[in-house]
mmCIF file of C-alpha atoms in Angstrom:
data_model
loop_
_atom_site.group_PDB
_atom_site.id
_atom_site.type_symbol
_atom_site.label_atom_id
_atom_site.label_comp_id
_atom_site.label_asym_id
_atom_site.label_seq_id
_atom_site.Cartn_x
_atom_site.Cartn_y
_atom_site.Cartn_z
ATOM 1 C CA GLY A 12 0.033 -0.016 -0.098
ATOM 2 C CA GLU A 13 1.179 3.584 0.006
ATOM 3 C CA ASP A 14 2.433 4.870 2.821
ATOM 4 C CA VAL A 15 3.321 8.637 3.780
ATOM 5 C CA GLU A 16 5.404 9.290 6.837
ATOM 6 C CA GLN A 17 6.287 12.205 8.884
ATOM 7 C CA SER A 18 7.920 12.885 12.039
ATOM 8 C CA LEU A 19 5.174 13.913 15.030
ATOM 9 C CA PHE A 20 6.714 16.961 16.412
ATOM 10 C CA LEU A 21 8.781 19.793 15.800
ATOM 11 C CA SER A 22 9.673 22.463 18.059
ATOM 12 C CA VAL A 23 11.175 25.985 16.946
ATOM 13 C CA ARG A 24 11.678 29.336 18.391
ATOM 14 C CA GLU A 25 9.922 32.409 17.002
ATOM 15 C CA GLY A 26 11.742 34.074 14.031
ATOM 16 C CA ASP A 27 13.763 30.778 13.133
ATOM 17 C CA SER A 28 13.186 28.381 10.397
ATOM 18 C CA SER A 29 11.029 25.601 10.605
ATOM 19 C CA VAL A 30 11.814 22.323 8.169
ATOM 20 C CA ILE A 31 8.876 19.707 8.068
ATOM 21 C CA ASN A 32 9.995 16.491 6.412
ATOM 22 C CA CYS A 33 7.921 13.818 4.603
ATOM 23 C CA THR A 34 8.668 10.683 2.725
ATOM 24 C CA TYR A 35 6.231 8.987 0.172
ATOM 25 C CA THR A 36 6.031 5.640 -1.823
ATOM 26 C CA ASP A 37 3.700 6.585 -4.590
ATOM 27 C CA SER A 38 6.031 7.783 -7.467
ATOM 28 C CA SER A 39 3.403 8.348 -10.140
ATOM 29 C CA SER A 40 2.180 11.275 -8.255
ATOM 30 C CA THR A 41 1.480 14.201 -10.408
ATOM 31 C CA TYR A 42 1.124 16.878 -7.467
ATOM 32 C CA LEU A 43 2.282 16.538 -3.770
ATOM 33 C CA TYR A 44 0.461 18.849 -1.150
ATOM 34 C CA TRP A 45 0.962 20.240 2.234
ATOM 35 C CA TYR A 46 -2.131 20.911 4.398
ATOM 36 C CA LYS A 47 -2.221 22.855 7.472
ATOM 37 C CA GLN A 48 -4.570 21.908 10.540
ATOM 38 C CA GLU A 49 -5.343 24.829 13.244
ATOM 39 C CA PRO A 50 -6.550 23.685 16.544
ATOM 40 C CA GLY A 51 -10.332 22.545 16.335
ATOM 41 C CA ALA A 52 -10.457 23.149 12.637
ATOM 42 C CA GLY A 53 -10.342 21.080 9.346
ATOM 43 C CA LEU A 54 -7.285 20.975 7.025
ATOM 44 C CA GLN A 55 -6.800 23.785 4.873
ATOM 45 C CA LEU A 56 -4.368 23.348 1.305
ATOM 46 C CA LEU A 57 -1.226 25.544 2.383
ATOM 47 C CA THR A 58 0.638 24.762 -0.977
ATOM 48 C CA TYR A 59 1.506 22.025 -3.663
ATOM 49 C CA ILE A 60 4.322 21.315 -6.119
ATOM 50 C CA PHE A 61 4.103 19.628 -9.415
ATOM 51 C CA SER A 62 6.060 16.462 -9.767
ATOM 52 C CA ASN A 63 8.407 17.887 -12.719
ATOM 53 C CA MET A 64 9.542 20.846 -10.069
ATOM 54 C CA ASP A 65 12.233 20.679 -7.482
ATOM 55 C CA MET A 66 11.439 23.602 -5.680
ATOM 56 C CA LYS A 67 8.404 25.920 -5.303
ATOM 57 C CA GLN A 68 8.450 29.267 -3.249
ATOM 58 C CA ASP A 69 5.547 30.955 -2.146
ATOM 59 C CA GLN A 70 6.358 34.267 0.342
ATOM 60 C CA ARG A 71 7.459 32.314 3.620
ATOM 61 C CA LEU A 72 6.930 28.806 2.278
ATOM 62 C CA THR A 73 9.571 26.940 0.267
ATOM 63 C CA VAL A 74 8.741 23.329 -0.839
ATOM 64 C CA LEU A 75 11.331 21.177 -1.980
ATOM 65 C CA LEU A 76 11.013 17.868 -4.042
ATOM 66 C CA ASN A 77 13.403 14.918 -4.257
ATOM 67 C CA LYS A 78 11.869 12.420 -6.599
ATOM 68 C CA LYS A 79 14.781 10.215 -6.610
ATOM 69 C CA ASP A 80 14.612 9.669 -2.739
ATOM 70 C CA LYS A 81 10.896 10.279 -2.534
ATOM 71 C CA HIS A 82 11.409 12.930 -0.189
ATOM 72 C CA LEU A 83 9.329 16.274 0.232
ATOM 73 C CA SER A 84 10.014 19.369 2.741
ATOM 74 C CA LEU A 85 8.432 22.399 3.866
ATOM 75 C CA ARG A 86 10.415 25.185 4.874
ATOM 76 C CA ILE A 87 8.758 28.012 6.829
ATOM 77 C CA ALA A 88 10.812 31.320 7.250
ATOM 78 C CA ASP A 89 10.620 33.428 9.996
ATOM 79 C CA THR A 90 8.150 31.299 12.044
ATOM 80 C CA GLN A 91 5.517 33.105 13.841
ATOM 81 C CA THR A 92 3.358 31.813 16.680
ATOM 82 C CA GLY A 93 0.472 31.740 14.343
ATOM 83 C CA ASP A 94 1.913 29.091 12.538
ATOM 84 C CA SER A 95 1.742 26.760 15.295
ATOM 85 C CA ALA A 96 -0.561 23.843 13.999
ATOM 86 C CA ILE A 97 -0.386 20.242 12.454
ATOM 87 C CA TYR A 98 1.076 20.037 8.976
ATOM 88 C CA PHE A 99 0.081 17.071 6.629
ATOM 89 C CA CYS A 100 1.803 16.114 3.542
ATOM 90 C CA ALA A 101 -0.477 14.412 0.920
ATOM 91 C CA ASP A 102 0.095 11.825 -1.689
ATOM 92 C CA PRO A 103 -2.493 11.260 -4.511
ATOM 93 C CA THR A 104 -3.081 7.671 -4.937
ATOM 94 C CA GLY A 105 -5.291 5.230 -6.629
ATOM 95 C CA GLY A 106 -5.240 6.912 -9.976
ATOM 96 C CA GLY A 107 -5.101 10.238 -8.536
ATOM 97 C CA ASN A 108 -8.724 10.761 -7.365
ATOM 98 C CA LYS A 109 -8.099 10.476 -3.704
ATOM 99 C CA LEU A 110 -5.162 11.642 -1.350
ATOM 100 C CA THR A 111 -3.097 9.596 1.329
ATOM 101 C CA PHE A 112 -2.068 11.818 3.946
ATOM 102 C CA GLY A 113 0.703 11.444 6.424
ATOM 103 C CA THR A 114 0.827 11.340 10.215
ATOM 104 C CA GLY A 115 1.108 15.021 10.624
ATOM 105 C CA THR A 116 3.846 16.810 12.178
ATOM 106 C CA GLN A 117 2.822 19.266 15.182
ATOM 107 C CA LEU A 118 4.845 22.339 14.790
ATOM 108 C CA LYS A 119 5.312 24.247 18.069
ATOM 109 C CA VAL A 120 6.512 27.863 18.027
ATOM 110 C CA GLU A 121 7.970 29.222 21.452
ATOM 111 C CA LEU A 122 8.712 32.666 22.204
ATOM 112 C CA ASN B 12 -20.388 30.689 0.888
ATOM 113 C CA ALA B 13 -20.631 27.691 3.346
ATOM 114 C CA GLY B 14 -18.312 25.435 1.502
ATOM 115 C CA VAL B 15 -18.379 21.935 3.258
ATOM 116 C CA THR B 16 -20.689 21.864 6.362
ATOM 117 C CA GLN B 17 -20.529 18.726 8.837
ATOM 118 C CA THR B 18 -23.692 18.018 11.114
ATOM 119 C CA PRO B 19 -23.069 17.228 13.947
ATOM 120 C CA LYS B 20 -20.253 19.009 15.522
ATOM 121 C CA PHE B 21 -19.881 16.537 18.427
ATOM 122 C CA ARG B 22 -21.883 13.038 19.638
ATOM 123 C CA VAL B 23 -21.553 10.553 22.260
ATOM 124 C CA LEU B 24 -22.885 7.189 21.611
ATOM 125 C CA LYS B 25 -23.398 4.183 23.714
ATOM 126 C CA THR B 26 -21.639 0.878 21.946
ATOM 127 C CA GLY B 27 -24.051 -0.726 19.740
ATOM 128 C CA GLN B 28 -26.121 2.657 18.754
ATOM 129 C CA SER B 29 -26.274 3.681 15.421
ATOM 130 C CA MET B 30 -26.055 7.131 13.801
ATOM 131 C CA THR B 31 -25.376 8.972 10.569
ATOM 132 C CA LEU B 32 -23.093 11.995 10.070
ATOM 133 C CA LEU B 33 -24.026 14.343 7.234
ATOM 134 C CA CYS B 34 -21.845 15.774 5.049
ATOM 135 C CA ALA B 35 -23.096 18.797 2.850
ATOM 136 C CA GLN B 36 -21.217 21.084 0.038
ATOM 137 C CA ASP B 37 -22.488 23.725 -2.139
ATOM 138 C CA MET B 38 -19.778 24.398 -4.397
ATOM 139 C CA ASN B 39 -20.900 21.678 -7.106
ATOM 140 C CA HIS B 40 -18.026 19.413 -6.519
ATOM 141 C CA GLU B 41 -18.104 15.966 -7.935
ATOM 142 C CA TYR B 42 -15.614 14.126 -5.232
ATOM 143 C CA MET B 43 -16.608 13.879 -1.593
ATOM 144 C CA TYR B 44 -14.431 11.970 0.965
ATOM 145 C CA TRP B 45 -14.709 10.752 4.735
ATOM 146 C CA TYR B 46 -11.804 10.306 6.819
ATOM 147 C CA ARG B 47 -11.208 10.039 10.613
ATOM 148 C CA GLN B 48 -8.380 11.279 12.150
ATOM 149 C CA ASP B 49 -6.838 9.657 15.154
ATOM 150 C CA PRO B 50 -3.601 10.765 17.146
ATOM 151 C CA GLY B 51 -0.434 9.632 15.738
ATOM 152 C CA MET B 52 -2.107 8.169 12.536
ATOM 153 C CA GLY B 53 -2.911 11.151 10.409
ATOM 154 C CA LEU B 54 -6.055 11.000 8.301
ATOM 155 C CA ARG B 55 -7.416 7.663 7.196
ATOM 156 C CA LEU B 56 -9.791 7.434 4.203
ATOM 157 C CA ILE B 57 -12.759 5.551 5.275
ATOM 158 C CA HIS B 58 -15.047 5.930 1.953
ATOM 159 C CA TYR B 59 -15.184 8.143 -1.056
ATOM 160 C CA SER B 60 -17.526 9.003 -4.192
ATOM 161 C CA VAL B 61 -16.410 10.284 -7.423
ATOM 162 C CA GLY B 62 -19.998 11.321 -8.305
ATOM 163 C CA GLU B 63 -23.592 11.349 -7.481
ATOM 164 C CA GLY B 64 -24.688 7.654 -7.056
ATOM 165 C CA THR B 65 -21.290 6.172 -7.069
ATOM 166 C CA THR B 66 -19.295 5.303 -3.582
ATOM 167 C CA ALA B 67 -16.032 3.313 -3.172
ATOM 168 C CA LYS B 68 -14.023 1.906 -0.077
ATOM 169 C CA GLY B 69 -11.065 3.500 1.275
ATOM 170 C CA GLU B 70 -8.327 2.249 3.511
ATOM 171 C CA VAL B 71 -10.413 1.863 6.786
ATOM 172 C CA PRO B 72 -14.286 0.932 5.574
ATOM 173 C CA ASP B 73 -15.315 -1.603 8.071
ATOM 174 C CA GLY B 74 -18.062 -0.698 10.219
ATOM 175 C CA TYR B 75 -19.089 2.030 8.368
ATOM 176 C CA ASN B 76 -21.614 2.668 5.484
ATOM 177 C CA VAL B 77 -22.006 5.594 2.986
ATOM 178 C CA SER B 78 -24.407 7.089 0.471
ATOM 179 C CA ARG B 79 -24.368 9.802 -2.094
ATOM 180 C CA LEU B 80 -28.054 10.400 -3.437
ATOM 181 C CA LYS B 81 -27.539 13.828 -4.098
ATOM 182 C CA LYS B 82 -24.276 15.385 -5.477
ATOM 183 C CA GLN B 83 -24.249 17.833 -2.657
ATOM 184 C CA ASN B 84 -24.743 15.208 0.210
ATOM 185 C CA PHE B 85 -22.439 12.374 1.587
ATOM 186 C CA LEU B 86 -23.652 10.553 4.569
ATOM 187 C CA LEU B 87 -21.602 8.366 6.847
ATOM 188 C CA GLY B 88 -23.552 5.682 8.741
ATOM 189 C CA LEU B 89 -22.424 3.806 11.922
ATOM 190 C CA GLU B 90 -24.864 0.837 12.205
ATOM 191 C CA SER B 91 -23.599 -0.408 15.522
ATOM 192 C CA ALA B 92 -21.013 1.862 17.201
ATOM 193 C CA ALA B 93 -17.827 0.289 18.873
ATOM 194 C CA PRO B 94 -15.217 2.159 20.920
ATOM 195 C CA SER B 95 -12.915 1.643 18.394
ATOM 196 C CA GLN B 96 -14.861 4.266 16.203
ATOM 197 C CA THR B 97 -14.232 6.874 18.664
ATOM 198 C CA SER B 98 -12.643 9.726 16.310
ATOM 199 C CA VAL B 99 -12.685 13.122 14.682
ATOM 200 C CA TYR B 100 -14.375 12.468 11.391
ATOM 201 C CA PHE B 101 -13.600 14.821 8.436
ATOM 202 C CA CYS B 102 -15.426 15.219 5.495
ATOM 203 C CA ALA B 103 -13.644 16.627 2.347
ATOM 204 C CA SER B 104 -14.883 17.633 -1.521
ATOM 205 C CA SER B 105 -12.928 18.254 -4.444
ATOM 206 C CA TYR B 106 -13.874 19.442 -7.829
ATOM 207 C CA ASP B 107 -11.620 17.064 -9.921
ATOM 208 C CA GLY B 108 -10.079 14.811 -6.989
ATOM 209 C CA ILE B 109 -6.615 16.560 -7.316
ATOM 210 C CA LEU B 110 -6.455 20.121 -6.745
ATOM 211 C CA GLY B 111 -8.038 21.861 -3.858
ATOM 212 C CA TYR B 112 -9.774 19.883 -1.253
ATOM 213 C CA THR B 113 -12.243 21.499 0.888
ATOM 214 C CA PHE B 114 -12.493 20.145 4.536
ATOM 215 C CA GLY B 115 -15.346 20.584 6.923
ATOM 216 C CA SER B 116 -14.749 21.504 10.545
ATOM 217 C CA GLY B 117 -15.137 17.907 11.791
ATOM 218 C CA THR B 118 -17.193 15.647 13.909
ATOM 219 C CA ARG B 119 -15.970 14.788 17.115
ATOM 220 C CA LEU B 120 -17.518 11.338 17.974
ATOM 221 C CA THR B 121 -16.999 9.544 21.376
ATOM 222 C CA VAL B 122 -18.263 6.070 21.818
ATOM 223 C CA VAL B 123 -18.456 4.697 25.242
#
C-alpha cells in the first residue's frame, strides 16, 4: 500500500526557520501537497508542488521535492506563533482521485 | 459561501447505537470523502465518492456505510457503534479529485 511518513513533533523558536519533512511511496503522483490544520479546525491546503519541479517558493514557504529519494519538505521562514499547527503532507493515490495523508507534524513555536 | 458543512459537531454514543453523519457541500464538487483522524495516525480514508450515486471503499471501511443520493450530500453511517470508532471525522470535497480539497470542520464522536 501507499505510505506517507512524517515525524510527529517539531519545536522551534519564533523567528527561526522550520523544516518539516515527509517521505512518500507512490512515485506516479502528479502533485504533492502540504495541508495545515489549526486547533479544532479542518485541514486547509497550504501549498502544492508539481512533480516535475524541484522547488516552489510562496512568500515564507519553500517546498523542496527530491523525486529520487521520494522526499518532500516544507520550509517556513521567520516562523511565527500563528504558524503553530499540524502540517500534513499528502500524496494522490489510486489513480489520483484520492489523497493519502501523512501522520502529521505538530509544529510548536516558542517565544 | 458555506463550503463544506458537517453535522453534528459533537456526539456521544453508547456501544451498539447507530447514527448518521451528514456532509453537505455547496460548491458543485463531484468528489467527496470521509476521513477519520486519530492521534499519531494522521487522516485515514474511510469511503469516498466520485460522483452522485457512486461510492467506493477507502483504507478503513469496516463498520461504516455511505450513501451519495444527491450530489451535494455525502452521508456516513455507523450501524452498530464500537469504542474503536471514537475519533474525529472529517468530510472533504473536491472539484476534480486532485487540487483543492475543501474540508469541513469535523465531527468529534465518542463511543462509550
